[in-house]
Coordinates of C-alpha atoms in Angstrom, one line a residue:
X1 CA 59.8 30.4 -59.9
X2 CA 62.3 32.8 -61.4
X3 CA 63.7 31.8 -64.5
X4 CA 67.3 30.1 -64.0
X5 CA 69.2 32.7 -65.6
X6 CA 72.0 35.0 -64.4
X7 CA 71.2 38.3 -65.9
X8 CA 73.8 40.3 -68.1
X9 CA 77.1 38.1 -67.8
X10 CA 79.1 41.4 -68.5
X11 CA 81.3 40.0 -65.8
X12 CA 82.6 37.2 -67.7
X13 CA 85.7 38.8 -68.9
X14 CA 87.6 36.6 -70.7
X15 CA 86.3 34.6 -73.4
X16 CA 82.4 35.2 -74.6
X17 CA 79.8 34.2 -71.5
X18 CA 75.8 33.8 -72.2
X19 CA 74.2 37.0 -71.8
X20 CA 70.3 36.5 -70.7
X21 CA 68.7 39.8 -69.7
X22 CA 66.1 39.5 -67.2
X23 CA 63.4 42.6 -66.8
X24 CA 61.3 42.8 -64.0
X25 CA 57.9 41.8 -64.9
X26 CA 56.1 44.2 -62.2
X27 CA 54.7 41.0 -60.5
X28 CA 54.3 39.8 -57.0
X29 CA 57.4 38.1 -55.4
X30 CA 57.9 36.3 -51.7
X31 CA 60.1 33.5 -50.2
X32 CA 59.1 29.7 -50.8
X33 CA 61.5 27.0 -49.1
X34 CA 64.3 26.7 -51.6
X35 CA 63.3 29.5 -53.5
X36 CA 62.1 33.1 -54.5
X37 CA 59.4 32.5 -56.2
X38 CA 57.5 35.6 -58.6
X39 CA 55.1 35.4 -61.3
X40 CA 57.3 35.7 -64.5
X41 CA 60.5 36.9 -63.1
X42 CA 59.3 40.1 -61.5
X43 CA 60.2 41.4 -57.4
X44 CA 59.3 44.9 -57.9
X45 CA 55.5 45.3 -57.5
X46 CA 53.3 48.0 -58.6
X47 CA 49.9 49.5 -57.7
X48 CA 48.8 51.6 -60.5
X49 CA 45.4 52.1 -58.7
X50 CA 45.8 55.6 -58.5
X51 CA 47.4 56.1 -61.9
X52 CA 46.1 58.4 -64.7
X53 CA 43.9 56.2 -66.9
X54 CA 42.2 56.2 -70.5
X55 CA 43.6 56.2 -74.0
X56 CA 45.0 59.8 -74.1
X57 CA 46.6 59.0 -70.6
X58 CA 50.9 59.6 -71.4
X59 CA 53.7 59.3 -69.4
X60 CA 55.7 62.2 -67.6
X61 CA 58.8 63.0 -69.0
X62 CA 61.3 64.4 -66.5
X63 CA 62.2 68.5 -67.3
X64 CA 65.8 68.1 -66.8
X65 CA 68.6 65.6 -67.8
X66 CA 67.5 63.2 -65.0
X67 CA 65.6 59.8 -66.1
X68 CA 64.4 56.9 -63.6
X69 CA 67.2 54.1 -63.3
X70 CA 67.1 51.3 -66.5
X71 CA 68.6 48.5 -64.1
X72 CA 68.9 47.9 -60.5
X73 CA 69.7 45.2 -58.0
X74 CA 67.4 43.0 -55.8
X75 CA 67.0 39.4 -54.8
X76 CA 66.9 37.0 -57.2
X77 CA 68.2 33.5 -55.9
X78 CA 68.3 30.9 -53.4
X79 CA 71.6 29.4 -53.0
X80 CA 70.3 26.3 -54.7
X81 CA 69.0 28.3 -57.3
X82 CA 72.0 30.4 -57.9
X83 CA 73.9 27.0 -58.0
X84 CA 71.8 25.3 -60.5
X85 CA 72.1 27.5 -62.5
X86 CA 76.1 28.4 -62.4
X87 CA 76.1 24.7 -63.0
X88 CA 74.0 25.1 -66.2
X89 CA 76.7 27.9 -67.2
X90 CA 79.6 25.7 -66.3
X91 CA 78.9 23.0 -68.1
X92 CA 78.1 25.2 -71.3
X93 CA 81.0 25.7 -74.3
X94 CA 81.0 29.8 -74.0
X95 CA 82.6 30.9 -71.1
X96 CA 86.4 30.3 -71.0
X97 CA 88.4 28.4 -68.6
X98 CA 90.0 31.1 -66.9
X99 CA 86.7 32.9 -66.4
X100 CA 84.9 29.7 -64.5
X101 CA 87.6 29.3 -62.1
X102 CA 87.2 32.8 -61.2
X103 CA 83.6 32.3 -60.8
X104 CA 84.3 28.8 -59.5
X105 CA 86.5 31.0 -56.4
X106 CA 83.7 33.7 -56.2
X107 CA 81.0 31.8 -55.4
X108 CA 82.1 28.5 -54.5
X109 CA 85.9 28.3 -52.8
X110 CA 86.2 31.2 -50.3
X111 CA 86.9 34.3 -52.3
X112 CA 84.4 36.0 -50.6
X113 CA 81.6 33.0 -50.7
X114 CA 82.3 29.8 -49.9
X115 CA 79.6 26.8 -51.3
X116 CA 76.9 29.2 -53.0
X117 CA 76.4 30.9 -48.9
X118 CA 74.3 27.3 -48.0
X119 CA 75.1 27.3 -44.5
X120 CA 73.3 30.8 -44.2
X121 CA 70.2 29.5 -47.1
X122 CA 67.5 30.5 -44.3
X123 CA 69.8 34.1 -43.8
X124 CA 69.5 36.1 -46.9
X125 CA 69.3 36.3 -50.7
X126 CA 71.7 36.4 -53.9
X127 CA 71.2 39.6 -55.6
X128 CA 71.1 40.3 -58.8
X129 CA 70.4 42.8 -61.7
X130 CA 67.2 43.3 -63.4
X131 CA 66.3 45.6 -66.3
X132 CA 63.3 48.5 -65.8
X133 CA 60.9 47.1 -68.2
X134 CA 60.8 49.2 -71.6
X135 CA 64.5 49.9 -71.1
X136 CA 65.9 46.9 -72.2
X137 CA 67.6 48.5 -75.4
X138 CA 68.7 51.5 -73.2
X139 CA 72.8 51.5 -72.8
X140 CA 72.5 52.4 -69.4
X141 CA 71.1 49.2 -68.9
X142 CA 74.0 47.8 -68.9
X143 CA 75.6 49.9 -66.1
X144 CA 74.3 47.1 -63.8
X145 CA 77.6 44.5 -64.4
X146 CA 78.4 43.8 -61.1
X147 CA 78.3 40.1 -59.9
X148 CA 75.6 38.9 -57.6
X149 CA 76.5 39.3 -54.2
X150 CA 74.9 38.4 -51.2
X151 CA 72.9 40.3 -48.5
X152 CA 71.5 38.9 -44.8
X153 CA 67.8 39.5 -44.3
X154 CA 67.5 42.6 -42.4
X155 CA 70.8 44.2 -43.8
X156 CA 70.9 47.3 -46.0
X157 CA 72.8 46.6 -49.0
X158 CA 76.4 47.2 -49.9
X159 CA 76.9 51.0 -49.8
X160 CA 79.2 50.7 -52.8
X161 CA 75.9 49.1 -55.0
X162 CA 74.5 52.9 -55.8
X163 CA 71.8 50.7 -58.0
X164 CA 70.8 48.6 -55.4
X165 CA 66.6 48.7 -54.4
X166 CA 65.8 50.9 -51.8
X167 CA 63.0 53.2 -51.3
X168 CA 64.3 55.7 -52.8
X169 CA 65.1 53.4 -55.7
X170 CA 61.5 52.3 -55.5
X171 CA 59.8 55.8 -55.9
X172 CA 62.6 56.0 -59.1
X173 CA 61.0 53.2 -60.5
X174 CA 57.1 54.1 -59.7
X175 CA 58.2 57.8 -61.4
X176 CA 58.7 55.8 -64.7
X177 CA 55.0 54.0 -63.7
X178 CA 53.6 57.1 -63.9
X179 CA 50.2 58.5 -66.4
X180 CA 48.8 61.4 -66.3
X181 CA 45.9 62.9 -68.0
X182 CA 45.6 64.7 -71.6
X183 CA 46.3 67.7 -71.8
X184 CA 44.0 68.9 -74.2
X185 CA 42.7 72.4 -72.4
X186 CA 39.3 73.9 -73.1
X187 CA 39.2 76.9 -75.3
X188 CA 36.6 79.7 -76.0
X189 CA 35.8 79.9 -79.0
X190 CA 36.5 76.4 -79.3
X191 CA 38.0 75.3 -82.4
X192 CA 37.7 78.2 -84.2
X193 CA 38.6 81.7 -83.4
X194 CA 39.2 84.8 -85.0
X195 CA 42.3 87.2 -85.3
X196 CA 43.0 89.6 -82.7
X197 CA 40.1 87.7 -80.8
X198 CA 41.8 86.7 -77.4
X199 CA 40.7 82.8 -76.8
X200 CA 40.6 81.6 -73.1
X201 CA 42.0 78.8 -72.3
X202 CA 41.8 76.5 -68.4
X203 CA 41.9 73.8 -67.5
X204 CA 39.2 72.0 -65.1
X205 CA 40.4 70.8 -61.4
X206 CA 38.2 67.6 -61.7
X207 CA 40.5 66.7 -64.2
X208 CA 43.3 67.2 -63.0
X209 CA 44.1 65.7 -59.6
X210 CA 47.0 64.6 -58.2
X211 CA 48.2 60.9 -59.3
X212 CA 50.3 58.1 -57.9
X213 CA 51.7 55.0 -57.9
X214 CA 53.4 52.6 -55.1
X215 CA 56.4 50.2 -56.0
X216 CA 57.1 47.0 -53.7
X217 CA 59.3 44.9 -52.6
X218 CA 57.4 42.4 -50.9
X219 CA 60.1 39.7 -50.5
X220 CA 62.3 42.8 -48.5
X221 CA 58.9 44.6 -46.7
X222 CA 59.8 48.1 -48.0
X223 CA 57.6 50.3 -50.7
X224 CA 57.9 54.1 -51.8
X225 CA 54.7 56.2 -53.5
X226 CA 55.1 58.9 -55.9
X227 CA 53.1 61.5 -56.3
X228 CA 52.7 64.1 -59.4
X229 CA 51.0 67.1 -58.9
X230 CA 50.0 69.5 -61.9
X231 CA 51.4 73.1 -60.8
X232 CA 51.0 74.7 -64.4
X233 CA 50.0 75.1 -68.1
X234 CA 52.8 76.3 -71.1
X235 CA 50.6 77.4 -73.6
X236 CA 52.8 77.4 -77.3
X237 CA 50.3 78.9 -79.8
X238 CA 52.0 77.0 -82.9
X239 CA 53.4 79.8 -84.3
X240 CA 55.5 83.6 -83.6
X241 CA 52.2 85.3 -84.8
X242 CA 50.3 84.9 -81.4
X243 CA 50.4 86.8 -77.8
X244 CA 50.4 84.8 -75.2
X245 CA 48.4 85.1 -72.1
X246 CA 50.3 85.7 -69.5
X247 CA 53.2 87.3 -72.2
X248 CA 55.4 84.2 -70.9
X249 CA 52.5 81.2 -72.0
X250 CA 53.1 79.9 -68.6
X251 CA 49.7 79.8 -66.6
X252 CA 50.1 78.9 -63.0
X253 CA 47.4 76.8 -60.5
X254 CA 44.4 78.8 -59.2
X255 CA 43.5 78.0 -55.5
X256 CA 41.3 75.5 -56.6
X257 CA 43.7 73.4 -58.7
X258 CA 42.3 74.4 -61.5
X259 CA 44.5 76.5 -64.3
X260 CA 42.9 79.4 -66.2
X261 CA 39.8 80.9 -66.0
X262 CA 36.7 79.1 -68.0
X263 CA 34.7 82.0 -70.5
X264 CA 32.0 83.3 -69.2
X265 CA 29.2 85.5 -71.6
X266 CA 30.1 89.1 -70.9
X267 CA 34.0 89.1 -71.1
X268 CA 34.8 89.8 -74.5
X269 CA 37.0 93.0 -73.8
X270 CA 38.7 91.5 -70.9
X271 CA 42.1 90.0 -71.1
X272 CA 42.1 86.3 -70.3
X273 CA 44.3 84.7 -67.3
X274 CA 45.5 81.8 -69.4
X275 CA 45.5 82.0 -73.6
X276 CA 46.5 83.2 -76.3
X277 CA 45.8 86.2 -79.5
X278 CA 46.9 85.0 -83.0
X279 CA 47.3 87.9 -85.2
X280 CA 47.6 86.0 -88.7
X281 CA 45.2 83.8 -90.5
X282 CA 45.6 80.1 -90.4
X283 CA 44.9 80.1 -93.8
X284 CA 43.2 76.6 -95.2
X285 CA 44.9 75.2 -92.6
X286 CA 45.3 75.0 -88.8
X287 CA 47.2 76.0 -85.7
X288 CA 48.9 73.3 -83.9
X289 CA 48.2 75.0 -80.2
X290 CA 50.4 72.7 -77.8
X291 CA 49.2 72.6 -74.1
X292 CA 52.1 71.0 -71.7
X293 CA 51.4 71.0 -68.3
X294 CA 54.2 70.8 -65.6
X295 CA 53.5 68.1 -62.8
X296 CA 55.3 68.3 -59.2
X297 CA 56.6 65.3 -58.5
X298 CA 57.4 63.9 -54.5
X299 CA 57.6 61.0 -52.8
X300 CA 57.6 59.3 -49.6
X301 CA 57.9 55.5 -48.8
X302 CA 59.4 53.1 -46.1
X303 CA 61.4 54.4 -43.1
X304 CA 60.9 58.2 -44.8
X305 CA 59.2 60.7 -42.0
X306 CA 58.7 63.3 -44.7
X307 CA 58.2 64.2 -49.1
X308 CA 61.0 64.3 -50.8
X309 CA 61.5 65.3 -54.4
X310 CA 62.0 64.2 -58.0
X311 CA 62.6 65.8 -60.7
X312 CA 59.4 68.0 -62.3
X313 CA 57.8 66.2 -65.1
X314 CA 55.7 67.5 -67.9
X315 CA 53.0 66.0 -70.3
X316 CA 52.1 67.7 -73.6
X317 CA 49.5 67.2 -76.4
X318 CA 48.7 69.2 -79.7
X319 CA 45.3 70.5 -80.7
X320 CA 44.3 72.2 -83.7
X321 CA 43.3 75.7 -83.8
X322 CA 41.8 77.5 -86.6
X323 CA 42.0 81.5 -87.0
X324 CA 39.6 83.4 -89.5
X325 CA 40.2 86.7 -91.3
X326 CA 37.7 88.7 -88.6
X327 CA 38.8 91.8 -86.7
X328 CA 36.0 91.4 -84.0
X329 CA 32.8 89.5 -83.4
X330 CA 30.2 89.6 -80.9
X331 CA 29.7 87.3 -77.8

């Protein structure tokens, strides 16, 4: 069963309130009698089936100023739960007097609900706020101060509530659920190269196919996957004494998903489709070549005939790259 706990009293406005903060604990949720019941507190379920995988798997980060939403609403009590446990606040020293009758008038004497919404217990849910897990010391957590309100079974929730679950809110959530695969790109040579040697770099399809990830609301019957695509490769050589191939470092998707064009014996004096030329020594030490690839992000979910978009995302990793003091060498 869901903790008893109403999540981020930032409504208590006079007087210090508790303040519990409840993340969702990606678990499975669903009606039971007298209450909504989920493992650990969670409603929002994900299948990660179809995630990136392995220890250099990393998460997207978005390319502009957008991020996936740190708190949202969804249900979260029963009457009798919400009850019990405004009962357990009540009856505590912190919240001031004035503040429990206005909570007292909210939820119990008509202004809106009137006895915690029994009479409709078989109708609908109490929502309430939850924190995206691994947000919880994010300030825009606490955006989500709203008191929990109600909502019929069936009905959308109040158009004023721009945090509310929805689809769309789902594939938010699944965006911040995403992994993707290291983006360490194969090099020729590999390791070690030579100055005013172009090195090819690609990266192979097999590697690289599209990912996803589904977020659920069981309890409500609605669910959103989102999808990221790779679309291209930003090669940054680790230093302003490179050429970049293309001139921009920017390598775009072949027909085959794959990026770049693997070395082949024979190509020495040809200009590669994706890599770089470092004109200076590395000295004793190394290049740190960084390889970020861009992924297109889309989604599609519940009562949604068509993809829509999120934000691009991109995933980068360094590699070290060492350049010797040779003006040519044979392949």
């Amino acid at each position: 069963m869901i903790p008893l706990a109403i999540s981020d009293i930032a409504w208590a406005t006079t007087g210090p309130a508790p303040s519990v903060t409840e993340v969702d604990s990606h678990t499975s949720a669903k009606a039971d009698g007298d209450t909504v019941s989920a493992t650990a507190g969670g409603v929002v379920v994900f299948d990660t089936s179809k995630n990136g995988s392995g220890t250099s798997a990393g998460t997207v980060t978005s390319s502009s100023s957008w991020t996936p939403p740190a708190c949202y609403y969804a249900p979260k009590y029963t009457p009798k739960e919400l009850e019990a446990e405004m009962q357990q606040v009540w009856s505590s020293s912190a919240p001031s007097h004035e503040w429990i009758l206005g909570s007292q008038n909210y939820f119990v004497n008509g202004d809106p609900y009137k006895d915690f919404n029994k009479d409709k217990a078989d109708k609908g849910y109490w929502w309430d706020s939850y924190v995206t897990a691994g947000r919880e010391g994010d300030p825009a957590a606490q955006d989500c101060d709203k008191r929990p309100f109600w909502v019929d079974k069936g009905d959308a929730p109040p158009a004023d509530v721009p945090q509310a679950v929805t689809p769309e809110m789902l594939a938010q959530l699944a965006y911040a659920e995403i992994r993707v695969p290291s983006t360490k790109v194969d090099l020729a040579p590999d390791g070690t190269t030579k100055v005013n040697l172009p090195t090819w770099a690609w990266l192979d399809a097999a590697k690289f196919k599209p990912v996803s990830v589904t977020a659920r609301v069981p309890l409500l019957g609605i669910e959103a996957t989102t999808t990221a695509e790779p679309v291209s490769l930003k090669i940054d050589p680790g230093t302003g004494d490179a050429v970049t191939y293309p001139a921009s470092g920017a390598c775009q998707l072949n027909a085959d998903k794959s990026i770049g064009e693997p070395y082949v014996k024979g190509k020495a004096d040809e200009t590669p489709p994706c890599g770089v030329k470092y004109l200076r020594s590395s000295g004793d030490g190394s290049y740190q070549l960084k390889a970020t690839v861009t992924w297109k992000i889309h989604w599609t979910g519940t009562g949604v005939n068509r993809e829509r978009s999120l934000p691009d995302g991109t995933f980068g990793a360094d590699q070290d790259v060492v350049v010797q003091e040779i003006q040519s060498i044979n392949r």
